[in-house]
mmCIF file of C-alpha atoms in Angstrom:
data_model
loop_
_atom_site.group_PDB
_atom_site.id
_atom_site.type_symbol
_atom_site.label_atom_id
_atom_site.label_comp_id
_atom_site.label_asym_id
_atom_site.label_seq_id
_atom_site.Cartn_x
_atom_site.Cartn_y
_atom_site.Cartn_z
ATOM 1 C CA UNK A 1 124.091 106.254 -37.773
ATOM 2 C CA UNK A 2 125.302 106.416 -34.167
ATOM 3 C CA UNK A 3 128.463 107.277 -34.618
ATOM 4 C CA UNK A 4 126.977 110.483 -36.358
ATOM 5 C CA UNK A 5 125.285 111.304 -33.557
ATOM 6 C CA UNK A 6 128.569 112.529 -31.297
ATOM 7 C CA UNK A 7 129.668 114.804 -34.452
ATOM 8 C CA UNK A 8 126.507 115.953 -34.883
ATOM 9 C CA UNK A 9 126.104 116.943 -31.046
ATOM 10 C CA UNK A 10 129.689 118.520 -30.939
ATOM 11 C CA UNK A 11 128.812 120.450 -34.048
ATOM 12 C CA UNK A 12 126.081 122.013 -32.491
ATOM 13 C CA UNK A 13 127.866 123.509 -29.098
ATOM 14 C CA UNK A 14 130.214 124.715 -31.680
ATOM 15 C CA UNK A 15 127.882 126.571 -33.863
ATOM 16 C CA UNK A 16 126.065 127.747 -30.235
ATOM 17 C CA UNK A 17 129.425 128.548 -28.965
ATOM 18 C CA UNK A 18 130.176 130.799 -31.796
ATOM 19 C CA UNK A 19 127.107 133.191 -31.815
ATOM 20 C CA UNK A 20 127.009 135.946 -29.725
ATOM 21 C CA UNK A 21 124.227 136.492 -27.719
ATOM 22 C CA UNK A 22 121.915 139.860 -27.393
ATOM 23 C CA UNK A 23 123.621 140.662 -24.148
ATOM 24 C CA UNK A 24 127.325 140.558 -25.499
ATOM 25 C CA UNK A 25 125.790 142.470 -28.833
ATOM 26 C CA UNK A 26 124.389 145.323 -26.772
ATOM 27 C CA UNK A 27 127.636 145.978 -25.049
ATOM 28 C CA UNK A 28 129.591 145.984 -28.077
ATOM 29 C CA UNK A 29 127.659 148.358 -29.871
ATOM 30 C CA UNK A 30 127.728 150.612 -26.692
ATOM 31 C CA UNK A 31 131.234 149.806 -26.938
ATOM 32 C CA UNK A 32 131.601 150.851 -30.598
ATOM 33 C CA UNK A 33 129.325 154.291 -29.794
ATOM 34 C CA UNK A 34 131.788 155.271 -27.719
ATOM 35 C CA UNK A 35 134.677 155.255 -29.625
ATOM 36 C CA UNK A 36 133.513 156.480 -32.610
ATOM 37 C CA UNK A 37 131.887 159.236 -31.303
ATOM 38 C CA UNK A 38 134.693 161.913 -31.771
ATOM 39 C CA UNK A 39 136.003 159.485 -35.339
ATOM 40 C CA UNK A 40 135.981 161.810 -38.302
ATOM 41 C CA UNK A 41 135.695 160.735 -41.471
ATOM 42 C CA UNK A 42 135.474 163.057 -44.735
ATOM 43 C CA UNK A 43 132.160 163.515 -46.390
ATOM 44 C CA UNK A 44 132.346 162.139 -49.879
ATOM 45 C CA UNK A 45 128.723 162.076 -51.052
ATOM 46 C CA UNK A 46 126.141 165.040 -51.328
ATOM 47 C CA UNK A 47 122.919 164.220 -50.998
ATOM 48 C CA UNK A 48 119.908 166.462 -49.899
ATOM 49 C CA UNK A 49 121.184 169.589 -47.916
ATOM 50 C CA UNK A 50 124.212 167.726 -46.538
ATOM 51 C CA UNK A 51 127.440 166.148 -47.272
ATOM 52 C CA UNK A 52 128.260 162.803 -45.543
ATOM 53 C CA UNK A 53 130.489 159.733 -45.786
ATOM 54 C CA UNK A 54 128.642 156.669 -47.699
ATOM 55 C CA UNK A 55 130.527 153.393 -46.907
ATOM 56 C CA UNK A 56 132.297 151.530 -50.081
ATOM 57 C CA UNK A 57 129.553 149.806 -51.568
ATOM 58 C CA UNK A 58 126.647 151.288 -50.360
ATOM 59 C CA UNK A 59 124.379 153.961 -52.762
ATOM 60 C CA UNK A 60 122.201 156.843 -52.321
ATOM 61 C CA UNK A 61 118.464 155.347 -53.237
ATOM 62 C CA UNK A 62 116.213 158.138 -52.330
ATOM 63 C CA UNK A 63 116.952 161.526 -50.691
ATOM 64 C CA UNK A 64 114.906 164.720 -49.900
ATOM 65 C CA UNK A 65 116.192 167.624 -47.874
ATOM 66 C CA UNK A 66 117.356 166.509 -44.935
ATOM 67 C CA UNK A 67 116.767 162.313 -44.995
ATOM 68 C CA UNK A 68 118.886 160.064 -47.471
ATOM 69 C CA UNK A 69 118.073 156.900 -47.517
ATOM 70 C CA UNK A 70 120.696 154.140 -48.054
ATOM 71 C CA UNK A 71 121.106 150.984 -49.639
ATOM 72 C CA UNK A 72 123.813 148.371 -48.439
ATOM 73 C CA UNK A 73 123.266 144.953 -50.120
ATOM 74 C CA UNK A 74 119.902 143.722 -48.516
ATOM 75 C CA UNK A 75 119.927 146.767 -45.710
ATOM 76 C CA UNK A 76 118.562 149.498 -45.957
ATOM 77 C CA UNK A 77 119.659 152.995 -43.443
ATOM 78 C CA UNK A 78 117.816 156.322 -43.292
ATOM 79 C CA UNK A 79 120.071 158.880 -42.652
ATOM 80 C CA UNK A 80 118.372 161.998 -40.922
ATOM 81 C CA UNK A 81 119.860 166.035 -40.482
ATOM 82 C CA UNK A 82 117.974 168.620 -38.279
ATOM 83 C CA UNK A 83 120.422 171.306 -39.495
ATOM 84 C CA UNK A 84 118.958 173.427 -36.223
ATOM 85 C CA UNK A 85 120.255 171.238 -33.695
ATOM 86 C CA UNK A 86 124.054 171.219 -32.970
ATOM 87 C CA UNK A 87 126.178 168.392 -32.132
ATOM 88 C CA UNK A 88 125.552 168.438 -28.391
ATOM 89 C CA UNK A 89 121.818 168.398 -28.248
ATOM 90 C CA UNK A 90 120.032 165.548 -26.989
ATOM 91 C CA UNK A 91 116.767 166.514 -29.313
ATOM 92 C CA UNK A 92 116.397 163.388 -31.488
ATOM 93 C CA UNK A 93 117.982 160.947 -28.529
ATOM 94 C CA UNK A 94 114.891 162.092 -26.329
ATOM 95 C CA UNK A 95 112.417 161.605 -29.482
ATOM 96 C CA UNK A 96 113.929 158.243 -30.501
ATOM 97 C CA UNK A 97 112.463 157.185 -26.972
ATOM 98 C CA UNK A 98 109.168 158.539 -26.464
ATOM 99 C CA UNK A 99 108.098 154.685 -26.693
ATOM 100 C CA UNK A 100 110.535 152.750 -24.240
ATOM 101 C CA UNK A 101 108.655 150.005 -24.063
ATOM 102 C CA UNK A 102 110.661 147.899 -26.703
ATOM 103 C CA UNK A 103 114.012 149.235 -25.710
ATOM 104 C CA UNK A 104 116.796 146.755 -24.923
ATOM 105 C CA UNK A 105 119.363 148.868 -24.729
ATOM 106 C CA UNK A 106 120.008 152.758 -24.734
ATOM 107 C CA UNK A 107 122.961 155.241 -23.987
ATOM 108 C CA UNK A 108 124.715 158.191 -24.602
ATOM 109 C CA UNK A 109 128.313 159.402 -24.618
ATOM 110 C CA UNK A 110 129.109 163.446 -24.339
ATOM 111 C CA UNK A 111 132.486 163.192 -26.778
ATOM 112 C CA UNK A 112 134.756 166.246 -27.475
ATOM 113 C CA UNK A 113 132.739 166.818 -30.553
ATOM 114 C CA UNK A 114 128.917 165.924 -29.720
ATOM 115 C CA UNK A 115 126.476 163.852 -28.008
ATOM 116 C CA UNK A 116 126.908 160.547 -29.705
ATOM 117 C CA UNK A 117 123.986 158.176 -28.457
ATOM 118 C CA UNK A 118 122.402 154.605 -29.385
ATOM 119 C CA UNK A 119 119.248 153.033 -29.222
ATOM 120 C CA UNK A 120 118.652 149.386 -29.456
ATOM 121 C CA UNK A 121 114.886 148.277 -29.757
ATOM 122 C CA UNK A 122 113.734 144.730 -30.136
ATOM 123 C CA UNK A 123 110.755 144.584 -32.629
ATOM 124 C CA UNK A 124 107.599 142.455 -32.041
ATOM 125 C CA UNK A 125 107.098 139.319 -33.848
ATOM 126 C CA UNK A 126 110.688 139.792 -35.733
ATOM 127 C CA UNK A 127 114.323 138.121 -34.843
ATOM 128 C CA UNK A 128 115.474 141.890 -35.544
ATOM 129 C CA UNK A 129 116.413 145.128 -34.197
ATOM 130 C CA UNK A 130 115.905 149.187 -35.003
ATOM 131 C CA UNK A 131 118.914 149.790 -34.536
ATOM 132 C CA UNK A 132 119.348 154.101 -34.036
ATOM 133 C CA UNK A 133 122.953 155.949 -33.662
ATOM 134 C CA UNK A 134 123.794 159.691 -34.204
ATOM 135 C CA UNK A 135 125.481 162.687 -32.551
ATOM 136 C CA UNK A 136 123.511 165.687 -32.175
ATOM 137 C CA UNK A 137 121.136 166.608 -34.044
ATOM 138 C CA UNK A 138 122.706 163.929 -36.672
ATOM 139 C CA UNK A 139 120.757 160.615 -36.713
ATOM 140 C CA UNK A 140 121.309 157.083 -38.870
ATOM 141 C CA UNK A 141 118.546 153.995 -38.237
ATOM 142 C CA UNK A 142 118.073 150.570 -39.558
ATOM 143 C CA UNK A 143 116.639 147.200 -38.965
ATOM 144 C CA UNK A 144 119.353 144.441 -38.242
ATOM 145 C CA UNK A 145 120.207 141.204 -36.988
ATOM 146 C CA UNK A 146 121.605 140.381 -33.526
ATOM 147 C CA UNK A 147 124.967 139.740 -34.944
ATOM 148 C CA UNK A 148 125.034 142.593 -37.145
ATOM 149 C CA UNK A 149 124.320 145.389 -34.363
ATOM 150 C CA UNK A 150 127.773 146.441 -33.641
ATOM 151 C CA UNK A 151 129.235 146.585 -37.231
ATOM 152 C CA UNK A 152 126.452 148.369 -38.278
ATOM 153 C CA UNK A 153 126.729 150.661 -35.318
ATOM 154 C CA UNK A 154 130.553 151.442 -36.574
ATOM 155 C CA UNK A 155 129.092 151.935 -40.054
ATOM 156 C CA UNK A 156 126.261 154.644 -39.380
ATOM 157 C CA UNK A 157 128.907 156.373 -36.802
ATOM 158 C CA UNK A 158 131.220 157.207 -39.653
ATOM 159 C CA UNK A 159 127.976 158.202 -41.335
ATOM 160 C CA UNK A 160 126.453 160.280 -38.369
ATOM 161 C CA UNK A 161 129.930 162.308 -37.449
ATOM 162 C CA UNK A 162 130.831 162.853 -41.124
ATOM 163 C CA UNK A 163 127.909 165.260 -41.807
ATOM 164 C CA UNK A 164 127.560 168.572 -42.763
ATOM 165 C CA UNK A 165 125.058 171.035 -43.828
ATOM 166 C CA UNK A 166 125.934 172.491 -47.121
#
C-alpha cells in the first residue's frame, strides 16, 4: 500500500495542475468576447422573429417572439432579441447588472459592428455560473461550469452576432 501512496499523491497535483481556475476562466472568456465580437457567422435557423446561427448539434426547444430557447446536450441557452435596440446600445448590458452583487466578472468591448459585452455571475449555493454574452440589443445566457465558461462564451457569440430580425 505505500508504494501507492507516491502515485496517488503525484496523480493528484496532476489532475490540480490541469484545471483551470476561476481567475484564468474569467480572462479567457473576456478574451474570447473580444474577438468574436465583430465574427460573423450566417444565420441558419429561424426561430421566433429572428434568424440566427444554432451550433451543430444543438435544437430549437421552445421559442416565442423574440426568446428561443436552446438545447445543447445537458445545457440549456436562452437566446433573447429586443429588435428596438441596435447593435451599439448598452440597454440589456446595464439590465443584466442591476444586481452586482454576485458578479465575478463583467466587461464590454465597442467592436466595428456593436457593443459586444459579458457578464459572469457566481450563483449561491451552486459550483456554477450565469454566464450572459451579446452585442447590442442581442443577448444569449446560460448556467455553466467553471471550465466550460469560455467555450460557451465562443458558442453564444456566434449565436449573439449572427442575428437578425426577420
Amino acid at each position: 500500500m505505500k508504494c501507492y501512496l507516491p502515485v496517488l499523491f503525484i496523480l493528484a497535483l496532476t489532475l490540480a495542475g490541469c484545471s483551470t481556475s476561476i481567475d484564468e476562466e474569467k480572462d479567457k472568456t473576456a478574451k474570447v468576447v473580444e474577438d468574436m465580437v465583430d465574427h460573423k457567422v450566417e444565420p441558419k435557423e429561424n426561430a421566433g422573429d429572428m434568424e440566427f446561427y444554432l451550433p451543430f448539434g444543438a435544437e430549437v426547444e421552445k421559442e416565442t417572439s423574440h426568446n428561443v430557447i436552446i438545447k445543447k446536450g445537458s445545457d440549456t441557452f436562452i437566446l433573447f432579441n429586443n429588435p428596438q435596440e441596435d447593435k451599439d446600445s448598452d440597454l440589456l448590458y446595464k439590465t443584466s447588472l442591476e444586481d452586482e452583487s454576485d458578479v465575478v466578472k463583467k466587461g464590454t468591448v465597442q467592436g466595428k459592428d456593436g457593443l459586444g459585452y459579458y457578464i459572469i455571475k457566481s450563483i449561491p449555493d451552486s459550483e456554477k455560473y450565469e454566464l450572459i454574452v451579446g452585442v447590442g440589443g442581442t443577448k444569449v445566457s446560460t448556467q455553466s461550469d467553471e471550465g466550460d465558461l469560455s467555450d460557451h462564451a465562443k458558442m453564444m457569440m456566434k449565436m449573439a452576432t449572427s442575428v437578425k430580425g426577420s
